[in-house]
Amino acid sequence: MNTQVSGVTDLNTTFVRPLGFYIKGFNSLQNTHYYFIFLLFVYIATVLSNVILMSVILFVDNLHTPKYIAIFTLSVVDISCSTAIIPKCVDAFLMNSKFISYESCLAQMFFVHYFSAMESFTLVVLAYDRFISICFPLHCHTINTNTRMIIILVISWAIPLVFTVVGVHLITHLSFCKSTIINSYFCDYRPVYILACNDISANTIISTCFSFGFIFIPLIIIILSYACIIVAVMKIASAEGKWKTFKTCTAHLILVAIFYLPLLGTYLTVMSTQFIDTDVRILNTTLSATLPPLLNPIVYTLKTDEIMEQIRKLVRKRKTKSLILHFVFWLGRNSQKL
């Protein structure tokens, strides 16, 4: 596909920028429209489930603790990440609108990578919360306060912001004088910068740093924190006490597995074989980007006793109010007959 280009001069250097890109998507997979319809339902369910979880945390005073502040943040990130990916995918592959303007492409690239990094960092923050609660049970309330948790979360938002801004800014210093067809399902960083016809070494470095800084290093920190947690749990005398303590970590461990394992599979395959089929890569990356935001609130709701108890209370209150309203309505109707 031929696309008009525009020349932008910066410090006596002219960068050739296209008016936009074409998102290629799957190569040979058949009936892909069903897959994107599925993603649309995933998006709707993701928004609803996360809004419900956020509402419970927001309106129940008992849940205004460091742990649930982090979970609330995770829900915000989940909705944001899904919104950055799925609506444009549905528009591109169901409505056959595969062209995306240059500016919109950079915006999508920024938000997808930023919120994906935030997802990883928030899982690290939740691991920190479990580490403090289990390894320092007598001092956890003084060490891990709401204020400190908010400060940690603000820092965790700021670090990927800097890296993502730098990475996207480097794209603006590339010239695209050949193909403008992105071999991915969105404006992904590497599939975009490899289309450039000038030096991409800085982009390659920032891409590698991003992978290690926001996937491998956070995962290593989580593994180390759980190694300390296991040591602390093993010091508990009773088997029941050990299980009850470790049970508080199961929801977080499930989320860690859901988020990191597909990404690790993709990266290790590419590193070992230097190749991965495009359709397999897109399937893997779309699912690893869209399913965790859906499953996070479900897992935390089902595996956390405090949230389940608060939901039961809210349901009981609604049932009670409904019964009272029906009773008042019945009394009013019968009093009119009398």
mmCIF file with all atom_site columns, C-alpha atoms in Angstrom, residues 129-295:
data_model
loop_
_atom_site.group_PDB
_atom_site.id
_atom_site.type_symbol
_atom_site.label_atom_id
_atom_site.label_alt_id
_atom_site.label_comp_id
_atom_site.label_asym_id
_atom_site.label_entity_id
_atom_site.label_seq_id
_atom_site.pdbx_PDB_ins_code
_atom_site.Cartn_x
_atom_site.Cartn_y
_atom_site.Cartn_z
_atom_site.occupancy
_atom_site.B_iso_or_equiv
_atom_site.pdbx_formal_charge
_atom_site.auth_seq_id
_atom_site.auth_comp_id
_atom_site.auth_asym_id
_atom_site.auth_atom_id
_atom_site.pdbx_PDB_model_num
ATOM 1   C CA . ASP A 1 129 ? 2.047   -5.819  50.371 1.00 0.00 ? 129 ASP A CA 1
ATOM 2   C CA . ARG A 1 130 ? 1.995   -9.606  50.907 1.00 0.00 ? 130 ARG A CA 1
ATOM 3   C CA . PHE A 1 131 ? 5.705   -9.580  51.835 1.00 0.00 ? 131 PHE A CA 1
ATOM 4   C CA . ILE A 1 132 ? 5.220   -6.915  54.542 1.00 0.00 ? 132 ILE A CA 1
ATOM 5   C CA . SER A 1 133 ? 2.041   -8.529  55.908 1.00 0.00 ? 133 SER A CA 1
ATOM 6   C CA . ILE A 1 134 ? 3.543   -12.010 56.256 1.00 0.00 ? 134 ILE A CA 1
ATOM 7   C CA . CYS A 1 135 ? 7.217   -11.335 57.000 1.00 0.00 ? 135 CYS A CA 1
ATOM 8   C CA . PHE A 1 136 ? 6.582   -8.439  59.410 1.00 0.00 ? 136 PHE A CA 1
ATOM 9   C CA . PRO A 1 137 ? 3.149   -9.211  60.912 1.00 0.00 ? 137 PRO A CA 1
ATOM 10  C CA . LEU A 1 138 ? 3.706   -7.228  64.122 1.00 0.00 ? 138 LEU A CA 1
ATOM 11  C CA . HIS A 1 139 ? 4.826   -4.066  62.332 1.00 0.00 ? 139 HIS A CA 1
ATOM 12  C CA . CYS A 1 140 ? 2.932   -4.267  59.033 1.00 0.00 ? 140 CYS A CA 1
ATOM 13  C CA . HIS A 1 141 ? 0.393   -1.589  60.025 1.00 0.00 ? 141 HIS A CA 1
ATOM 14  C CA . THR A 1 142 ? 3.148   0.898   60.839 1.00 0.00 ? 142 THR A CA 1
ATOM 15  C CA . ILE A 1 143 ? 5.357   0.000   57.860 1.00 0.00 ? 143 ILE A CA 1
ATOM 16  C CA . ASN A 1 144 ? 2.665   -0.265  55.195 1.00 0.00 ? 144 ASN A CA 1
ATOM 17  C CA . THR A 1 145 ? 0.306   2.668   55.749 1.00 0.00 ? 145 THR A CA 1
ATOM 18  C CA . ASN A 1 146 ? -2.192  4.087   53.262 1.00 0.00 ? 146 ASN A CA 1
ATOM 19  C CA . THR A 1 147 ? 0.010   7.139   52.695 1.00 0.00 ? 147 THR A CA 1
ATOM 20  C CA . ARG A 1 148 ? 3.107   5.050   51.993 1.00 0.00 ? 148 ARG A CA 1
ATOM 21  C CA . MET A 1 149 ? 1.156   2.793   49.653 1.00 0.00 ? 149 MET A CA 1
ATOM 22  C CA . ILE A 1 150 ? -0.071  5.819   47.684 1.00 0.00 ? 150 ILE A CA 1
ATOM 23  C CA . ILE A 1 151 ? 3.511   7.151   47.456 1.00 0.00 ? 151 ILE A CA 1
ATOM 24  C CA . ILE A 1 152 ? 4.746   3.756   46.212 1.00 0.00 ? 152 ILE A CA 1
ATOM 25  C CA . LEU A 1 153 ? 1.956   3.625   43.630 1.00 0.00 ? 153 LEU A CA 1
ATOM 26  C CA . VAL A 1 154 ? 2.731   7.164   42.411 1.00 0.00 ? 154 VAL A CA 1
ATOM 27  C CA . ILE A 1 155 ? 6.385   6.163   41.949 1.00 0.00 ? 155 ILE A CA 1
ATOM 28  C CA . SER A 1 156 ? 5.300   3.002   40.131 1.00 0.00 ? 156 SER A CA 1
ATOM 29  C CA . TRP A 1 157 ? 3.231   5.180   37.772 1.00 0.00 ? 157 TRP A CA 1
ATOM 30  C CA . ALA A 1 158 ? 6.100   7.634   37.199 1.00 0.00 ? 158 ALA A CA 1
ATOM 31  C CA . ILE A 1 159 ? 8.891   5.177   36.289 1.00 0.00 ? 159 ILE A CA 1
ATOM 32  C CA . PRO A 1 160 ? 7.194   3.558   33.254 1.00 0.00 ? 160 PRO A CA 1
ATOM 33  C CA . LEU A 1 161 ? 5.884   6.990   32.228 1.00 0.00 ? 161 LEU A CA 1
ATOM 34  C CA . VAL A 1 162 ? 9.436   8.263   31.701 1.00 0.00 ? 162 VAL A CA 1
ATOM 35  C CA . PHE A 1 163 ? 10.554  5.173   29.750 1.00 0.00 ? 163 PHE A CA 1
ATOM 36  C CA . THR A 1 164 ? 7.429   5.106   27.582 1.00 0.00 ? 164 THR A CA 1
ATOM 37  C CA . VAL A 1 165 ? 7.657   8.817   26.736 1.00 0.00 ? 165 VAL A CA 1
ATOM 38  C CA . VAL A 1 166 ? 11.315  8.374   25.735 1.00 0.00 ? 166 VAL A CA 1
ATOM 39  C CA . GLY A 1 167 ? 10.511  5.302   23.629 1.00 0.00 ? 167 GLY A CA 1
ATOM 40  C CA . VAL A 1 168 ? 7.646   6.959   21.753 1.00 0.00 ? 168 VAL A CA 1
ATOM 41  C CA . HIS A 1 169 ? 9.689   10.158  21.284 1.00 0.00 ? 169 HIS A CA 1
ATOM 42  C CA . LEU A 1 170 ? 12.420  8.114   19.582 1.00 0.00 ? 170 LEU A CA 1
ATOM 43  C CA . ILE A 1 171 ? 9.848   6.942   17.016 1.00 0.00 ? 171 ILE A CA 1
ATOM 44  C CA . THR A 1 172 ? 9.399   10.578  15.929 1.00 0.00 ? 172 THR A CA 1
ATOM 45  C CA . HIS A 1 173 ? 13.079  10.597  14.881 1.00 0.00 ? 173 HIS A CA 1
ATOM 46  C CA . LEU A 1 174 ? 12.599  7.760   12.397 1.00 0.00 ? 174 LEU A CA 1
ATOM 47  C CA . SER A 1 175 ? 11.970  8.040   8.665  1.00 0.00 ? 175 SER A CA 1
ATOM 48  C CA . PHE A 1 176 ? 9.435   5.696   7.076  1.00 0.00 ? 176 PHE A CA 1
ATOM 49  C CA . CYS A 1 177 ? 10.249  5.654   3.377  1.00 0.00 ? 177 CYS A CA 1
ATOM 50  C CA . LYS A 1 178 ? 9.363   2.013   2.645  1.00 0.00 ? 178 LYS A CA 1
ATOM 51  C CA . SER A 1 179 ? 6.409   0.002   3.918  1.00 0.00 ? 179 SER A CA 1
ATOM 52  C CA . THR A 1 180 ? 3.784   1.431   6.266  1.00 0.00 ? 180 THR A CA 1
ATOM 53  C CA . ILE A 1 181 ? 2.118   -1.927  7.008  1.00 0.00 ? 181 ILE A CA 1
ATOM 54  C CA . ILE A 1 182 ? 2.442   -2.877  10.693 1.00 0.00 ? 182 ILE A CA 1
ATOM 55  C CA . ASN A 1 183 ? 2.819   -6.624  11.172 1.00 0.00 ? 183 ASN A CA 1
ATOM 56  C CA . SER A 1 184 ? 0.779   -6.689  14.381 1.00 0.00 ? 184 SER A CA 1
ATOM 57  C CA . TYR A 1 185 ? -2.743  -6.093  15.709 1.00 0.00 ? 185 TYR A CA 1
ATOM 58  C CA . PHE A 1 186 ? -1.997  -2.580  17.021 1.00 0.00 ? 186 PHE A CA 1
ATOM 59  C CA . CYS A 1 187 ? 0.757   0.045   16.831 1.00 0.00 ? 187 CYS A CA 1
ATOM 60  C CA . ASP A 1 188 ? 3.258   -2.144  18.634 1.00 0.00 ? 188 ASP A CA 1
ATOM 61  C CA . TYR A 1 189 ? 6.681   -0.663  19.285 1.00 0.00 ? 189 TYR A CA 1
ATOM 62  C CA . ARG A 1 190 ? 9.029   -3.079  17.531 1.00 0.00 ? 190 ARG A CA 1
ATOM 63  C CA . PRO A 1 191 ? 6.790   -3.809  14.497 1.00 0.00 ? 191 PRO A CA 1
ATOM 64  C CA . VAL A 1 192 ? 6.654   -0.031  13.922 1.00 0.00 ? 192 VAL A CA 1
ATOM 65  C CA . TYR A 1 193 ? 10.311  0.911   14.343 1.00 0.00 ? 193 TYR A CA 1
ATOM 66  C CA . ILE A 1 194 ? 11.624  -1.947  12.164 1.00 0.00 ? 194 ILE A CA 1
ATOM 67  C CA . LEU A 1 195 ? 9.766   -0.312  9.252  1.00 0.00 ? 195 LEU A CA 1
ATOM 68  C CA . ALA A 1 196 ? 12.103  2.698   9.436  1.00 0.00 ? 196 ALA A CA 1
ATOM 69  C CA . CYS A 1 197 ? 14.824  3.243   6.858  1.00 0.00 ? 197 CYS A CA 1
ATOM 70  C CA . ASN A 1 198 ? 17.297  5.094   9.096  1.00 0.00 ? 198 ASN A CA 1
ATOM 71  C CA . ASP A 1 199 ? 19.226  4.101   12.236 1.00 0.00 ? 199 ASP A CA 1
ATOM 72  C CA . ILE A 1 200 ? 17.048  2.183   14.742 1.00 0.00 ? 200 ILE A CA 1
ATOM 73  C CA . SER A 1 201 ? 19.758  1.242   17.262 1.00 0.00 ? 201 SER A CA 1
ATOM 74  C CA . ALA A 1 202 ? 18.384  3.578   19.965 1.00 0.00 ? 202 ALA A CA 1
ATOM 75  C CA . ASN A 1 203 ? 14.911  2.087   19.514 1.00 0.00 ? 203 ASN A CA 1
ATOM 76  C CA . THR A 1 204 ? 16.310  -1.435  19.787 1.00 0.00 ? 204 THR A CA 1
ATOM 77  C CA . ILE A 1 205 ? 18.054  -0.524  23.053 1.00 0.00 ? 205 ILE A CA 1
ATOM 78  C CA . ILE A 1 206 ? 14.948  1.075   24.590 1.00 0.00 ? 206 ILE A CA 1
ATOM 79  C CA . SER A 1 207 ? 12.832  -1.905  23.461 1.00 0.00 ? 207 SER A CA 1
ATOM 80  C CA . THR A 1 208 ? 15.225  -4.325  25.174 1.00 0.00 ? 208 THR A CA 1
ATOM 81  C CA . CYS A 1 209 ? 15.314  -2.162  28.311 1.00 0.00 ? 209 CYS A CA 1
ATOM 82  C CA . PHE A 1 210 ? 11.519  -2.053  28.324 1.00 0.00 ? 210 PHE A CA 1
ATOM 83  C CA . SER A 1 211 ? 11.266  -5.852  28.111 1.00 0.00 ? 211 SER A CA 1
ATOM 84  C CA . PHE A 1 212 ? 13.752  -6.440  30.918 1.00 0.00 ? 212 PHE A CA 1
ATOM 85  C CA . GLY A 1 213 ? 12.693  -3.473  33.039 1.00 0.00 ? 213 GLY A CA 1
ATOM 86  C CA . PHE A 1 214 ? 8.972   -4.116  32.963 1.00 0.00 ? 214 PHE A CA 1
ATOM 87  C CA . ILE A 1 215 ? 8.721   -7.889  32.565 1.00 0.00 ? 215 ILE A CA 1
ATOM 88  C CA . PHE A 1 216 ? 11.797  -9.778  33.751 1.00 0.00 ? 216 PHE A CA 1
ATOM 89  C CA . ILE A 1 217 ? 12.944  -7.525  36.618 1.00 0.00 ? 217 ILE A CA 1
ATOM 90  C CA . PRO A 1 218 ? 9.439   -7.202  38.166 1.00 0.00 ? 218 PRO A CA 1
ATOM 91  C CA . LEU A 1 219 ? 9.010   -10.972 37.898 1.00 0.00 ? 219 LEU A CA 1
ATOM 92  C CA . ILE A 1 220 ? 12.372  -11.546 39.624 1.00 0.00 ? 220 ILE A CA 1
ATOM 93  C CA . ILE A 1 221 ? 11.342  -9.159  42.434 1.00 0.00 ? 221 ILE A CA 1
ATOM 94  C CA . ILE A 1 222 ? 8.047   -11.040 42.849 1.00 0.00 ? 222 ILE A CA 1
ATOM 95  C CA . ILE A 1 223 ? 9.861   -14.406 42.960 1.00 0.00 ? 223 ILE A CA 1
ATOM 96  C CA . LEU A 1 224 ? 12.317  -13.104 45.586 1.00 0.00 ? 224 LEU A CA 1
ATOM 97  C CA . SER A 1 225 ? 9.478   -11.697 47.704 1.00 0.00 ? 225 SER A CA 1
ATOM 98  C CA . TYR A 1 226 ? 7.714   -15.062 47.631 1.00 0.00 ? 226 TYR A CA 1
ATOM 99  C CA . ALA A 1 227 ? 10.943  -16.839 48.548 1.00 0.00 ? 227 ALA A CA 1
ATOM 100 C CA . CYS A 1 228 ? 11.001  -14.689 51.710 1.00 0.00 ? 228 CYS A CA 1
ATOM 101 C CA . ILE A 1 229 ? 7.292   -15.365 52.267 1.00 0.00 ? 229 ILE A CA 1
ATOM 102 C CA . ILE A 1 230 ? 7.833   -19.138 52.029 1.00 0.00 ? 230 ILE A CA 1
ATOM 103 C CA . VAL A 1 231 ? 10.658  -18.922 54.590 1.00 0.00 ? 231 VAL A CA 1
ATOM 104 C CA . ALA A 1 232 ? 8.373   -16.957 56.947 1.00 0.00 ? 232 ALA A CA 1
ATOM 105 C CA . VAL A 1 233 ? 5.473   -19.379 56.434 1.00 0.00 ? 233 VAL A CA 1
ATOM 106 C CA . MET A 1 234 ? 7.674   -22.399 57.173 1.00 0.00 ? 234 MET A CA 1
ATOM 107 C CA . LYS A 1 235 ? 8.433   -20.925 60.612 1.00 0.00 ? 235 LYS A CA 1
ATOM 108 C CA . ILE A 1 236 ? 4.747   -21.155 61.576 1.00 0.00 ? 236 ILE A CA 1
ATOM 109 C CA . ALA A 1 237 ? 4.234   -24.134 63.876 1.00 0.00 ? 237 ALA A CA 1
ATOM 110 C CA . SER A 1 238 ? 0.844   -25.505 62.802 1.00 0.00 ? 238 SER A CA 1
ATOM 111 C CA . ALA A 1 239 ? -0.020  -26.782 59.332 1.00 0.00 ? 239 ALA A CA 1
ATOM 112 C CA . GLU A 1 240 ? -3.354  -24.973 59.535 1.00 0.00 ? 240 GLU A CA 1
ATOM 113 C CA . GLY A 1 241 ? -1.574  -21.702 60.296 1.00 0.00 ? 241 GLY A CA 1
ATOM 114 C CA . LYS A 1 242 ? 0.782   -22.211 57.360 1.00 0.00 ? 242 LYS A CA 1
ATOM 115 C CA . TRP A 1 243 ? -2.100  -22.849 54.962 1.00 0.00 ? 243 TRP A CA 1
ATOM 116 C CA . LYS A 1 244 ? -4.203  -19.952 56.274 1.00 0.00 ? 244 LYS A CA 1
ATOM 117 C CA . THR A 1 245 ? -1.273  -17.555 55.868 1.00 0.00 ? 245 THR A CA 1
ATOM 118 C CA . PHE A 1 246 ? -0.284  -18.732 52.406 1.00 0.00 ? 246 PHE A CA 1
ATOM 119 C CA . LYS A 1 247 ? -3.929  -18.753 51.293 1.00 0.00 ? 247 LYS A CA 1
ATOM 120 C CA . THR A 1 248 ? -3.862  -14.944 51.420 1.00 0.00 ? 248 THR A CA 1
ATOM 121 C CA . CYS A 1 249 ? -1.341  -15.065 48.549 1.00 0.00 ? 249 CYS A CA 1
ATOM 122 C CA . THR A 1 250 ? -3.212  -17.413 46.193 1.00 0.00 ? 250 THR A CA 1
ATOM 123 C CA . ALA A 1 251 ? -5.171  -14.694 44.355 1.00 0.00 ? 251 ALA A CA 1
ATOM 124 C CA . HIS A 1 252 ? -1.998  -12.708 43.678 1.00 0.00 ? 252 HIS A CA 1
ATOM 125 C CA . LEU A 1 253 ? -0.067  -15.801 42.554 1.00 0.00 ? 253 LEU A CA 1
ATOM 126 C CA . ILE A 1 254 ? -2.830  -16.696 40.083 1.00 0.00 ? 254 ILE A CA 1
ATOM 127 C CA . LEU A 1 255 ? -2.705  -13.183 38.608 1.00 0.00 ? 255 LEU A CA 1
ATOM 128 C CA . VAL A 1 256 ? 1.093   -13.314 38.350 1.00 0.00 ? 256 VAL A CA 1
ATOM 129 C CA . ALA A 1 257 ? 0.880   -16.606 36.437 1.00 0.00 ? 257 ALA A CA 1
ATOM 130 C CA . ILE A 1 258 ? -1.880  -15.312 34.135 1.00 0.00 ? 258 ILE A CA 1
ATOM 131 C CA . PHE A 1 259 ? 0.050   -12.147 33.287 1.00 0.00 ? 259 PHE A CA 1
ATOM 132 C CA . TYR A 1 260 ? 3.676   -13.295 33.048 1.00 0.00 ? 260 TYR A CA 1
ATOM 133 C CA . LEU A 1 261 ? 3.606   -16.865 31.698 1.00 0.00 ? 261 LEU A CA 1
ATOM 134 C CA . PRO A 1 262 ? 2.238   -16.031 28.199 1.00 0.00 ? 262 PRO A CA 1
ATOM 135 C CA . LEU A 1 263 ? 4.678   -13.110 27.876 1.00 0.00 ? 263 LEU A CA 1
ATOM 136 C CA . LEU A 1 264 ? 7.593   -15.263 29.001 1.00 0.00 ? 264 LEU A CA 1
ATOM 137 C CA . GLY A 1 265 ? 6.570   -17.949 26.510 1.00 0.00 ? 265 GLY A CA 1
ATOM 138 C CA . THR A 1 266 ? 6.631   -15.447 23.651 1.00 0.00 ? 266 THR A CA 1
ATOM 139 C CA . TYR A 1 267 ? 9.955   -13.852 24.629 1.00 0.00 ? 267 TYR A CA 1
ATOM 140 C CA . LEU A 1 268 ? 11.724  -17.153 25.284 1.00 0.00 ? 268 LEU A CA 1
ATOM 141 C CA . THR A 1 269 ? 10.504  -18.561 21.959 1.00 0.00 ? 269 THR A CA 1
ATOM 142 C CA . VAL A 1 270 ? 11.799  -15.526 20.075 1.00 0.00 ? 270 VAL A CA 1
ATOM 143 C CA . MET A 1 271 ? 15.112  -15.562 21.974 1.00 0.00 ? 271 MET A CA 1
ATOM 144 C CA . SER A 1 272 ? 15.704  -19.286 21.384 1.00 0.00 ? 272 SER A CA 1
ATOM 145 C CA . THR A 1 273 ? 14.541  -19.607 17.757 1.00 0.00 ? 273 THR A CA 1
ATOM 146 C CA . GLN A 1 274 ? 14.742  -15.964 16.580 1.00 0.00 ? 274 GLN A CA 1
ATOM 147 C CA . PHE A 1 275 ? 11.324  -16.564 14.983 1.00 0.00 ? 275 PHE A CA 1
ATOM 148 C CA . ILE A 1 276 ? 7.707   -16.974 15.968 1.00 0.00 ? 276 ILE A CA 1
ATOM 149 C CA . ASP A 1 277 ? 4.772   -17.352 13.595 1.00 0.00 ? 277 ASP A CA 1
ATOM 150 C CA . THR A 1 278 ? 2.926   -14.036 13.247 1.00 0.00 ? 278 THR A CA 1
ATOM 151 C CA . ASP A 1 279 ? -0.520  -15.532 13.881 1.00 0.00 ? 279 ASP A CA 1
ATOM 152 C CA . VAL A 1 280 ? 0.717   -17.383 16.979 1.00 0.00 ? 280 VAL A CA 1
ATOM 153 C CA . ARG A 1 281 ? 2.400   -14.222 18.259 1.00 0.00 ? 281 ARG A CA 1
ATOM 154 C CA . ILE A 1 282 ? -0.720  -12.106 17.734 1.00 0.00 ? 282 ILE A CA 1
ATOM 155 C CA . LEU A 1 283 ? -2.988  -14.693 19.367 1.00 0.00 ? 283 LEU A CA 1
ATOM 156 C CA . ASN A 1 284 ? -0.656  -15.013 22.343 1.00 0.00 ? 284 ASN A CA 1
ATOM 157 C CA . THR A 1 285 ? -0.096  -11.290 22.830 1.00 0.00 ? 285 THR A CA 1
ATOM 158 C CA . THR A 1 286 ? -3.765  -10.323 22.396 1.00 0.00 ? 286 THR A CA 1
ATOM 159 C CA . LEU A 1 287 ? -4.879  -12.899 24.947 1.00 0.00 ? 287 LEU A CA 1
ATOM 160 C CA . SER A 1 288 ? -2.088  -11.988 27.389 1.00 0.00 ? 288 SER A CA 1
ATOM 161 C CA . ALA A 1 289 ? -3.044  -8.314  27.040 1.00 0.00 ? 289 ALA A CA 1
ATOM 162 C CA . THR A 1 290 ? -6.840  -8.698  27.281 1.00 0.00 ? 290 THR A CA 1
ATOM 163 C CA . LEU A 1 291 ? -7.602  -11.699 29.517 1.00 0.00 ? 291 LEU A CA 1
ATOM 164 C CA . PRO A 1 292 ? -5.694  -10.630 32.681 1.00 0.00 ? 292 PRO A CA 1
ATOM 165 C CA . PRO A 1 293 ? -7.721  -7.378  32.989 1.00 0.00 ? 293 PRO A CA 1
ATOM 166 C CA . LEU A 1 294 ? -10.888 -9.505  32.849 1.00 0.00 ? 294 LEU A CA 1
ATOM 167 C CA . LEU A 1 295 ? -9.678  -12.203 35.231 1.00 0.00 ? 295 LEU A CA 1
#
